[in-house]
mmCIF file of C-alpha atoms in Angstrom:
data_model
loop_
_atom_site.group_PDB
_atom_site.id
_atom_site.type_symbol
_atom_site.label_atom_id
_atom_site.label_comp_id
_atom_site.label_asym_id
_atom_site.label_seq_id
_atom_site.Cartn_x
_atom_site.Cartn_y
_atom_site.Cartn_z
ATOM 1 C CA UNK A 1 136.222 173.854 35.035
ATOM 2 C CA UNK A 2 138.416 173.925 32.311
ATOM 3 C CA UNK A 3 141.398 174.907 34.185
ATOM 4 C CA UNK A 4 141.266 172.484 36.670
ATOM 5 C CA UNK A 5 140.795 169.894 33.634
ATOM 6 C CA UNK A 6 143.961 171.478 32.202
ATOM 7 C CA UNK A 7 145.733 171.572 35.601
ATOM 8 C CA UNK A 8 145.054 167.893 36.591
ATOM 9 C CA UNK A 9 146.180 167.002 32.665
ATOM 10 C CA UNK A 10 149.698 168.741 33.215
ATOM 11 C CA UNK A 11 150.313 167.247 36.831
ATOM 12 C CA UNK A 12 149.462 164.126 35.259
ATOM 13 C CA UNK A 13 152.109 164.707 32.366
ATOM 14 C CA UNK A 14 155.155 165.875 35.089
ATOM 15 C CA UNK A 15 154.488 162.856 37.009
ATOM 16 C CA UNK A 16 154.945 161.485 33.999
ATOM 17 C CA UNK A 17 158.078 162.774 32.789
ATOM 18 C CA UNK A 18 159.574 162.390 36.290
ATOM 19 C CA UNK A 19 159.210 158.753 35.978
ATOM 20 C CA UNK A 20 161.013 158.941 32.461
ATOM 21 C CA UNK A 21 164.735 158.315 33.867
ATOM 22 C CA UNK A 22 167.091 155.999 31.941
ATOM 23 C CA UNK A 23 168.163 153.059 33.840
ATOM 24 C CA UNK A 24 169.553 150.166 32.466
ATOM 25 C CA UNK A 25 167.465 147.655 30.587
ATOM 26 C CA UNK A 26 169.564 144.705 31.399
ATOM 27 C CA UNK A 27 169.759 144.978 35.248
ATOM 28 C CA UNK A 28 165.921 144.768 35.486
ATOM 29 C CA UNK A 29 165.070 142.344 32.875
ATOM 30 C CA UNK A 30 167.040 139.711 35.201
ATOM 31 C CA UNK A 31 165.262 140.827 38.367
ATOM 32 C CA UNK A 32 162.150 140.322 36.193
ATOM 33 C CA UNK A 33 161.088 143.911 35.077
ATOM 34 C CA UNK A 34 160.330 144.559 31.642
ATOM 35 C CA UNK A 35 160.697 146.884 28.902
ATOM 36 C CA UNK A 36 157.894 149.005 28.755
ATOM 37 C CA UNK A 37 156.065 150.076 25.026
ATOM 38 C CA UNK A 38 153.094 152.250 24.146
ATOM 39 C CA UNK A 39 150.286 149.916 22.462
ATOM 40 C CA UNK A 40 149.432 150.170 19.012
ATOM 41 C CA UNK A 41 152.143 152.689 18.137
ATOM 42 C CA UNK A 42 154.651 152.105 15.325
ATOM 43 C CA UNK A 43 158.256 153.583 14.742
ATOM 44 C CA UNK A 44 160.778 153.360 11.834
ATOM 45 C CA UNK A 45 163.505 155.728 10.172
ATOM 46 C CA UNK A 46 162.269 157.263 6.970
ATOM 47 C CA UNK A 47 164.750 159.030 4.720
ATOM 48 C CA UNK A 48 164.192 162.372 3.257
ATOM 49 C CA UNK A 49 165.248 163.150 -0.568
ATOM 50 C CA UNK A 50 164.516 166.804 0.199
ATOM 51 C CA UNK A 51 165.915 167.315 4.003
ATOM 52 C CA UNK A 52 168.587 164.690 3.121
ATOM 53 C CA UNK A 53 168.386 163.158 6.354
ATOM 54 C CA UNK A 54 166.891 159.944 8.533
ATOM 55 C CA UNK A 55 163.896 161.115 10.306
ATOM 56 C CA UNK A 56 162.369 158.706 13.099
ATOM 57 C CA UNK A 57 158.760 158.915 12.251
ATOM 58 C CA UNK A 58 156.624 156.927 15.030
ATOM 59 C CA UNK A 59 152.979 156.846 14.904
ATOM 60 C CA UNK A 60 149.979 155.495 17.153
ATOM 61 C CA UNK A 61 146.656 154.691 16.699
ATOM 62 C CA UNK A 62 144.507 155.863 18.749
ATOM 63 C CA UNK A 63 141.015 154.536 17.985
ATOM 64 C CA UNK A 64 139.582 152.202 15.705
ATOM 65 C CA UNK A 65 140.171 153.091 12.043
ATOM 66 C CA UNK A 66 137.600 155.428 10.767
ATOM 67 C CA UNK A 67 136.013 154.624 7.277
ATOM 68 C CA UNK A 68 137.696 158.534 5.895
ATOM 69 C CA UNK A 69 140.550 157.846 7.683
ATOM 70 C CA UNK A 70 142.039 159.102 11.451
ATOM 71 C CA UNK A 71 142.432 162.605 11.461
ATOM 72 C CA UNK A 72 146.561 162.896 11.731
ATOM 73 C CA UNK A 73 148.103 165.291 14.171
ATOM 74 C CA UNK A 74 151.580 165.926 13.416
ATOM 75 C CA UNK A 75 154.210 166.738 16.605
ATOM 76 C CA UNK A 76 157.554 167.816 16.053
ATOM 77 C CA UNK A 77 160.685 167.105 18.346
ATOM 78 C CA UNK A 78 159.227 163.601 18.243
ATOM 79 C CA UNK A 79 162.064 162.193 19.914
ATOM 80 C CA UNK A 80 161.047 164.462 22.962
ATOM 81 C CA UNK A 81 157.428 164.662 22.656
ATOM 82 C CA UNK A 82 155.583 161.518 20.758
ATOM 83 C CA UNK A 83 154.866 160.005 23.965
ATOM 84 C CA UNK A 84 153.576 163.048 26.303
ATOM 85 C CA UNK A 85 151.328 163.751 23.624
ATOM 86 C CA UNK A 86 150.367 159.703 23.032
ATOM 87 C CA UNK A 87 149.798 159.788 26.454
ATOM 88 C CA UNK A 88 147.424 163.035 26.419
ATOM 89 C CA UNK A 89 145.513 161.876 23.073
ATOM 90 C CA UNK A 90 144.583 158.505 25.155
ATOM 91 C CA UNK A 91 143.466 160.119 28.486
ATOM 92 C CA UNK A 92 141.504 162.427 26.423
ATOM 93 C CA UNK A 93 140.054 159.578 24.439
ATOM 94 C CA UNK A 94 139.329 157.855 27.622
ATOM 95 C CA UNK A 95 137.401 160.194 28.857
ATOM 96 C CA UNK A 96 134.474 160.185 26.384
ATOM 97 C CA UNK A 97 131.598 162.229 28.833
ATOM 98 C CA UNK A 98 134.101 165.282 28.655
ATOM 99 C CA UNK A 99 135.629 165.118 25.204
ATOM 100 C CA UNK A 100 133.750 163.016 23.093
ATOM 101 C CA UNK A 101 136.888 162.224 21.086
ATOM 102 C CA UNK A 102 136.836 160.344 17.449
ATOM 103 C CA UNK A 103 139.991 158.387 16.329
ATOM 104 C CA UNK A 104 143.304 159.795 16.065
ATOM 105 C CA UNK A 105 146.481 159.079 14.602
ATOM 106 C CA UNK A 106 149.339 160.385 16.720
ATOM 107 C CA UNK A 107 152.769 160.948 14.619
ATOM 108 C CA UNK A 108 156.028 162.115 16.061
ATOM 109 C CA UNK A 109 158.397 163.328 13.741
ATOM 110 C CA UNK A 110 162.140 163.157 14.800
ATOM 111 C CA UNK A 111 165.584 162.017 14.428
ATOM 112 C CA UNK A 112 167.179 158.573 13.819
ATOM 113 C CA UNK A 113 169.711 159.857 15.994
ATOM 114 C CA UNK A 114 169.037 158.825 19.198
ATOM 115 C CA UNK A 115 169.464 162.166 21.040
ATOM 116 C CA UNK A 116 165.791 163.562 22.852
ATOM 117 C CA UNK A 117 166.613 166.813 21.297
ATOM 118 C CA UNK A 118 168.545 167.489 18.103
ATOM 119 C CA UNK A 119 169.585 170.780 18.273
ATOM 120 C CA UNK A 120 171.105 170.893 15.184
ATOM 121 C CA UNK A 121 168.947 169.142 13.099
ATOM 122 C CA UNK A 122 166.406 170.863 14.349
ATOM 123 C CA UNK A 123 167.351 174.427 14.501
ATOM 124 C CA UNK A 124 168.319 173.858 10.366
ATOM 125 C CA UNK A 125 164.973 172.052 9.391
ATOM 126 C CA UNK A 126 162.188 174.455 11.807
ATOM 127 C CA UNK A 127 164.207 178.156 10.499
ATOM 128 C CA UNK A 128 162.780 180.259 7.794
ATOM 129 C CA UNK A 129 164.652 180.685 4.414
ATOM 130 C CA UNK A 130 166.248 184.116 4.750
ATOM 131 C CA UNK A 131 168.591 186.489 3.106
ATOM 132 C CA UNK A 132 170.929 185.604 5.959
ATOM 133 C CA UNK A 133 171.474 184.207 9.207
ATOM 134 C CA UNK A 134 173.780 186.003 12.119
ATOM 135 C CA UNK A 135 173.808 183.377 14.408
ATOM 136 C CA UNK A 136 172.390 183.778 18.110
ATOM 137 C CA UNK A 137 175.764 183.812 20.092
ATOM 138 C CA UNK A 138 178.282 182.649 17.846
ATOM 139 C CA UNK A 139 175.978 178.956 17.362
ATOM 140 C CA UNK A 140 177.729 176.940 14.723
ATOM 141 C CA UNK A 141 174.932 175.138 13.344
ATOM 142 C CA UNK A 142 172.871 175.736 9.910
ATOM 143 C CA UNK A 143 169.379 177.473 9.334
ATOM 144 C CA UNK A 144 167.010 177.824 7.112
ATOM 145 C CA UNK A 145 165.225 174.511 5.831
ATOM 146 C CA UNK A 146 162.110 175.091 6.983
ATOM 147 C CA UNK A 147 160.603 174.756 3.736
ATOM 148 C CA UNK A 148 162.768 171.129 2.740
ATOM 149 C CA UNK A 149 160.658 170.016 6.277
ATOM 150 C CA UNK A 150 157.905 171.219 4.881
ATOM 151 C CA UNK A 151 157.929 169.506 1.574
ATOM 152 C CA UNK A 152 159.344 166.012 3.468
ATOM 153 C CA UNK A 153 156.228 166.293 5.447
ATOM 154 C CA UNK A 154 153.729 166.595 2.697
ATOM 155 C CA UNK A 155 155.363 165.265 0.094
ATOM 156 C CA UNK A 156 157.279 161.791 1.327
ATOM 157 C CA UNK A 157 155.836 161.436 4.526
ATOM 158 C CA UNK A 158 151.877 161.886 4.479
ATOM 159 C CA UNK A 159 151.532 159.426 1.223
ATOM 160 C CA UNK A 160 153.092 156.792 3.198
ATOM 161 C CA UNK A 161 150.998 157.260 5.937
ATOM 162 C CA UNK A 162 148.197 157.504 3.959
ATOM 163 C CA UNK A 163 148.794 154.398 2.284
ATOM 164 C CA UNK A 164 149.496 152.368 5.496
ATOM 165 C CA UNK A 165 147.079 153.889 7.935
ATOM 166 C CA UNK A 166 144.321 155.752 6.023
ATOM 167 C CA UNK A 167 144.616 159.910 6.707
ATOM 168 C CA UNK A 168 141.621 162.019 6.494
ATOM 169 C CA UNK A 169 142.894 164.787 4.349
ATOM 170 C CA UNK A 170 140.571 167.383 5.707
ATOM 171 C CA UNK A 171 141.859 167.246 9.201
ATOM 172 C CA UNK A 172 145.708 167.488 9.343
ATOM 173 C CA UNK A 173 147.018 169.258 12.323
ATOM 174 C CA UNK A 174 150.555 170.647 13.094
ATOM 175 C CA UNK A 175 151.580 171.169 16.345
ATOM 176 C CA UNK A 176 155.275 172.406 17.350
ATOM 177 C CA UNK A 177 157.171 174.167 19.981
ATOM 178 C CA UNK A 178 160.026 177.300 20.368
ATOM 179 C CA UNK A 179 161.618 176.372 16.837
ATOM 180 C CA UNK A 180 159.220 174.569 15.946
ATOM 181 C CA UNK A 181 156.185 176.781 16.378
ATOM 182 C CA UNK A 182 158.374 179.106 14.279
ATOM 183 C CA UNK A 183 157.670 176.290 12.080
ATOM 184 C CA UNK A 184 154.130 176.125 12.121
ATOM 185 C CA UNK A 185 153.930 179.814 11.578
ATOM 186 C CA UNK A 186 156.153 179.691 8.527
ATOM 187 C CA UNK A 187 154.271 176.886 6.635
ATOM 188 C CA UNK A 188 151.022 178.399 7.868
ATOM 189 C CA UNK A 189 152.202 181.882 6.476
ATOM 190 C CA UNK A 190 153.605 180.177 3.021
ATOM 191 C CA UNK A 191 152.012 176.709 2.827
ATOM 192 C CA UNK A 192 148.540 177.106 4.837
ATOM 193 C CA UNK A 193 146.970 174.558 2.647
ATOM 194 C CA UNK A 194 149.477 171.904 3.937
ATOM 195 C CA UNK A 195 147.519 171.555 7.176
ATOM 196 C CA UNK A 196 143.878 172.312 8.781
ATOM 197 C CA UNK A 197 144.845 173.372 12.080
ATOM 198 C CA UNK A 198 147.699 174.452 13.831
ATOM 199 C CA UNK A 199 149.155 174.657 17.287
ATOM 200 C CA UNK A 200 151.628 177.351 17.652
ATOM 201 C CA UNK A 201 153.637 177.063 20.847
ATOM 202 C CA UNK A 202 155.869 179.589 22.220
ATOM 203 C CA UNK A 203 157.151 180.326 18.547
ATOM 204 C CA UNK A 204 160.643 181.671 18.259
ATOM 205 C CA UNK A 205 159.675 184.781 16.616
ATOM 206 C CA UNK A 206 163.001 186.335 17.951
ATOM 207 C CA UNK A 207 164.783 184.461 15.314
ATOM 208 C CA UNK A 208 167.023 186.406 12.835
ATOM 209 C CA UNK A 209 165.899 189.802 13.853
ATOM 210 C CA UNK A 210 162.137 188.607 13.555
ATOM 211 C CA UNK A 211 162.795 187.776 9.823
ATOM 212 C CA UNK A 212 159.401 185.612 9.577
ATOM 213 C CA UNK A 213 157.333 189.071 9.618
ATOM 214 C CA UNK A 214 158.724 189.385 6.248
ATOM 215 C CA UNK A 215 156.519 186.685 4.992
ATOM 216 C CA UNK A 216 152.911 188.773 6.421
ATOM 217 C CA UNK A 217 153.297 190.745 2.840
ATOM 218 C CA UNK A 218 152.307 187.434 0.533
ATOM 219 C CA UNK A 219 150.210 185.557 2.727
ATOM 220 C CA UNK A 220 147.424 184.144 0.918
ATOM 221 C CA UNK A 221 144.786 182.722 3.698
ATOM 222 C CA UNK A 222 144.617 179.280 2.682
ATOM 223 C CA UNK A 223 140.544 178.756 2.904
ATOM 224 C CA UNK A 224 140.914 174.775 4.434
ATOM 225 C CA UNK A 225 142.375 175.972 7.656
ATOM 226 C CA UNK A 226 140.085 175.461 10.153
ATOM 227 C CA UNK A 227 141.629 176.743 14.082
ATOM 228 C CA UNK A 228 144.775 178.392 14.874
ATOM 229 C CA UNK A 229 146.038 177.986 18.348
ATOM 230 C CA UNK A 230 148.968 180.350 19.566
ATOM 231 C CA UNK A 231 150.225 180.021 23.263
ATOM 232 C CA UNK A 232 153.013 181.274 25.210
ATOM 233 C CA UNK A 233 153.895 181.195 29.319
ATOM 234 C CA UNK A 234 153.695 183.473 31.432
ATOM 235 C CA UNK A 235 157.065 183.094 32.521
ATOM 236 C CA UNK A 236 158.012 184.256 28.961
ATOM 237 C CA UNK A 237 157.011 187.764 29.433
ATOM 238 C CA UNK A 238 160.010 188.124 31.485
ATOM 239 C CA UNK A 239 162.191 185.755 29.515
ATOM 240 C CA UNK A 240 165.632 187.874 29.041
ATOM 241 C CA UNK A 241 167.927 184.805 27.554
ATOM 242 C CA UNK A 242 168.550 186.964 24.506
ATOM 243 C CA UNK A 243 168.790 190.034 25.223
ATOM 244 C CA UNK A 244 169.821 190.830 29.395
ATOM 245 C CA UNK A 245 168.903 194.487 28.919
ATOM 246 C CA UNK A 246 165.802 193.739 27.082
ATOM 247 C CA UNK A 247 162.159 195.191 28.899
ATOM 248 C CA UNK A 248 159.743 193.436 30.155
ATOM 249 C CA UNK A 249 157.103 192.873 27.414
ATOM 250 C CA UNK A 250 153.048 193.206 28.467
ATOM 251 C CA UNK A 251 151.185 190.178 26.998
ATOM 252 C CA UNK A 252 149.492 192.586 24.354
ATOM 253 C CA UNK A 253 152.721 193.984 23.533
ATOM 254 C CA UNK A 254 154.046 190.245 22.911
ATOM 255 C CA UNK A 255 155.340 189.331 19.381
ATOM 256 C CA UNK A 256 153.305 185.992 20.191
ATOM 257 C CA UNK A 257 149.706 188.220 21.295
ATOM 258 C CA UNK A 258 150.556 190.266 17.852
ATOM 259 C CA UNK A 259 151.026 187.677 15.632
ATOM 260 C CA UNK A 260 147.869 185.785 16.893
ATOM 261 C CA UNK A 261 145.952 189.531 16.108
ATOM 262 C CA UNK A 262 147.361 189.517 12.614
ATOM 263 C CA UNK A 263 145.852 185.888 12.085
ATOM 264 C CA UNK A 264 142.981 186.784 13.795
ATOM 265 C CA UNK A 265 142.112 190.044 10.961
ATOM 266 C CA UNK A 266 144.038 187.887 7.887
ATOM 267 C CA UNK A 267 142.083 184.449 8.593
ATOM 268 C CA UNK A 268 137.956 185.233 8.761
ATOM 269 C CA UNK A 269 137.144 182.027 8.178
ATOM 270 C CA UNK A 270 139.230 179.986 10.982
ATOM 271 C CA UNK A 271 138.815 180.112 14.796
ATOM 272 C CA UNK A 272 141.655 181.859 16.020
ATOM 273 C CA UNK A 273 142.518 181.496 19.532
ATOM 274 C CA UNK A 274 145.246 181.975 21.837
ATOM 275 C CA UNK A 275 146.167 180.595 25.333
ATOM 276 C CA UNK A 276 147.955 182.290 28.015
ATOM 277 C CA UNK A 277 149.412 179.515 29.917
ATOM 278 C CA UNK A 278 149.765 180.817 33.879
ATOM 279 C CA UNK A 279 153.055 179.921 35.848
ATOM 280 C CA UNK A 280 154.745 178.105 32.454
ATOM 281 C CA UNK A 281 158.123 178.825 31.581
ATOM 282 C CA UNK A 282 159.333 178.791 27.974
ATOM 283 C CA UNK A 283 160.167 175.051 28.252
ATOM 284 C CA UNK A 284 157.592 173.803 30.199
ATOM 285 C CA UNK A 285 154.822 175.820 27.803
ATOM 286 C CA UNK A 286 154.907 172.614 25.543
ATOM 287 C CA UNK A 287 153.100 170.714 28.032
ATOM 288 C CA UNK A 288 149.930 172.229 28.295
ATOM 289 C CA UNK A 289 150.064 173.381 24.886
ATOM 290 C CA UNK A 290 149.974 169.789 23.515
ATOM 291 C CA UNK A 291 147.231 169.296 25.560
ATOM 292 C CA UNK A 292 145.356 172.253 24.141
ATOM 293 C CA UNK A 293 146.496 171.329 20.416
ATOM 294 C CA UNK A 294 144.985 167.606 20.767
ATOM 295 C CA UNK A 295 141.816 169.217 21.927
ATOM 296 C CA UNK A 296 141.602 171.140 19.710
ATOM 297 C CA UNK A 297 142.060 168.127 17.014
ATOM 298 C CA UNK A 298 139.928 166.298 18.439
ATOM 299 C CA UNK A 299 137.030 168.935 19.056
ATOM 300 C CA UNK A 300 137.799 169.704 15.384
ATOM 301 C CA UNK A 301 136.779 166.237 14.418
ATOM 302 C CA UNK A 302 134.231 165.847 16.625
ATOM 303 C CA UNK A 303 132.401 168.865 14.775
ATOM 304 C CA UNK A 304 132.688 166.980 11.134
ATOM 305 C CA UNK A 305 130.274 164.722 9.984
ATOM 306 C CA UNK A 306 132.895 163.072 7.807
ATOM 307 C CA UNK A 307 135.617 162.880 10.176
#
């Protein structure tokens, strides 16, 4: 049952994102069409004194204001994924026999850059701080300000959402994907008390010679995180983009599977969980992860008397 919910909730998001083409604005508005706008959501550029750098923060409501506040689930590449996962966090809302959702506030956390994905931004703001960085095929771009995102996030960002929506501080959840999975693990690994739960999506864990293991010594299980969620697709297994002569890795073998075991042993008190999502390519993965992630927010909340 719950992979045919999860298989009707991705066709429903391609169908989607097939429909998403650029056209222009002008030629329809004079045959009478319209520009279309997701209700109740909310979008402006928010500068960063730590990232240095204008980040297009849009947020929906999703529910009627609860008297503690919406529980807040944070998505990164916001210009690319705010509205799939608006989208998901309303069917999943509308469907109240299945779910039994509470209120949620959706926020997408991007670039006031106008591009869908920033690669450059992005690759400098979800990396790791490390000793150094030899590039991945000669790239030209910067890494390592994972932890300047991290601080903008928690630091600038959530007291201004606080003060103009209302947050419920015990239910904060991070989801990102590729890069920004790599994301969530670092802040989960270094910062675990910045969010409750976290959905880890096909996290680069590749990245600078898998330089974010260096960071299992320290960890300090942050006792407020609730779930963990770590995914990958299958297609992934067999994924040889970096490395041509690379072998084909068994899910167990995985540096995603292995990472979601150390959680598992390090992290007694959360629900640790991870997803194998069937037929998904690296790419694709952040579909039905999303979907997985706002369940598992909302499930979360469901389970609190406060939330």
């Amino acid at each position: 049952m719950q992979i045919s919910f999860y298989k009707a909730c991705f066709m429903m998001m391609t169908v989607m994102l097939m429909g998403c083409t650029t056209l222009s604005t002008t030629m329809y508005q004079s045959d009478g069409w319209q520009p279309v706008s997701i209700s109740n959501s909310y979008e402006k550029a928010i500068h960063s004194n730590f990232t240095h750098k204008d980040h297009l923060i849009q947020v929906a409501k999703i529910g009627n204001q609860p008297k503690n506040g919406y529980a807040v689930v944070y998505v990164l590449d916001g210009n690319a994924f705010f509205s799939p996962s608006v989208s998901i966090a309303q069917m999943l809302q509308g469907r109240p026999s299945e779910t039994n959702p509470k209120s949620l506030l959706v926020v997408g956390i991007g670039y006031n850059t106008g591009r869908r994905l920033d690669v450059f931004n992005r690759t400098h703001d979800y990396t790791p701080p490390a000793a150094s960085y030899p590039a991945p095929n000669g790239e030209q771009v910067k890494f390592g300000g994972a932890n300047m995102l991290y601080q903008f996030i928690t630091q600038e960002l959530t007291p201004i959402l606080d003060d103009e929506f209302g947050i419920n501080s015990r239910h904060r959840t991070l989801i990102g994907h590729s890069y920004g999975g790599l994301f969530g693990l670092y802040s989960l690994l270094n910062h675990g008390d910045g969010f409750d739960h976290y959905l880890i999506a096909s996290p680069s864990i590749w990245w600078n010679d898998k330089s974010i293991y260096e960071y299992k010594a320290g960890f300090m299980p942050a006792s407020n995180v609730g779930n963990v969620i770590i995914t990958l697709g299958e297609q992934e297994l067999n994924a040889k983009r970096h490395n041509p002569n690379a072998p084909t890795t068994d899910l167990q073998g995985s540096d995603a599977y292995q990472t979601m075991l150390f959680l598992k042993d390090n992290l007694p008190n959360a629900k640790v969980d991870f997803h194998f999502n069937l037929g998904q390519s690296h790419g694709l993965n952040a579909y039905p992860s999303m979907i997985q992630g706002i369940k598992m927010a909302y499930d979360a909340c469901r389970l609190d008397t406060t939330c």
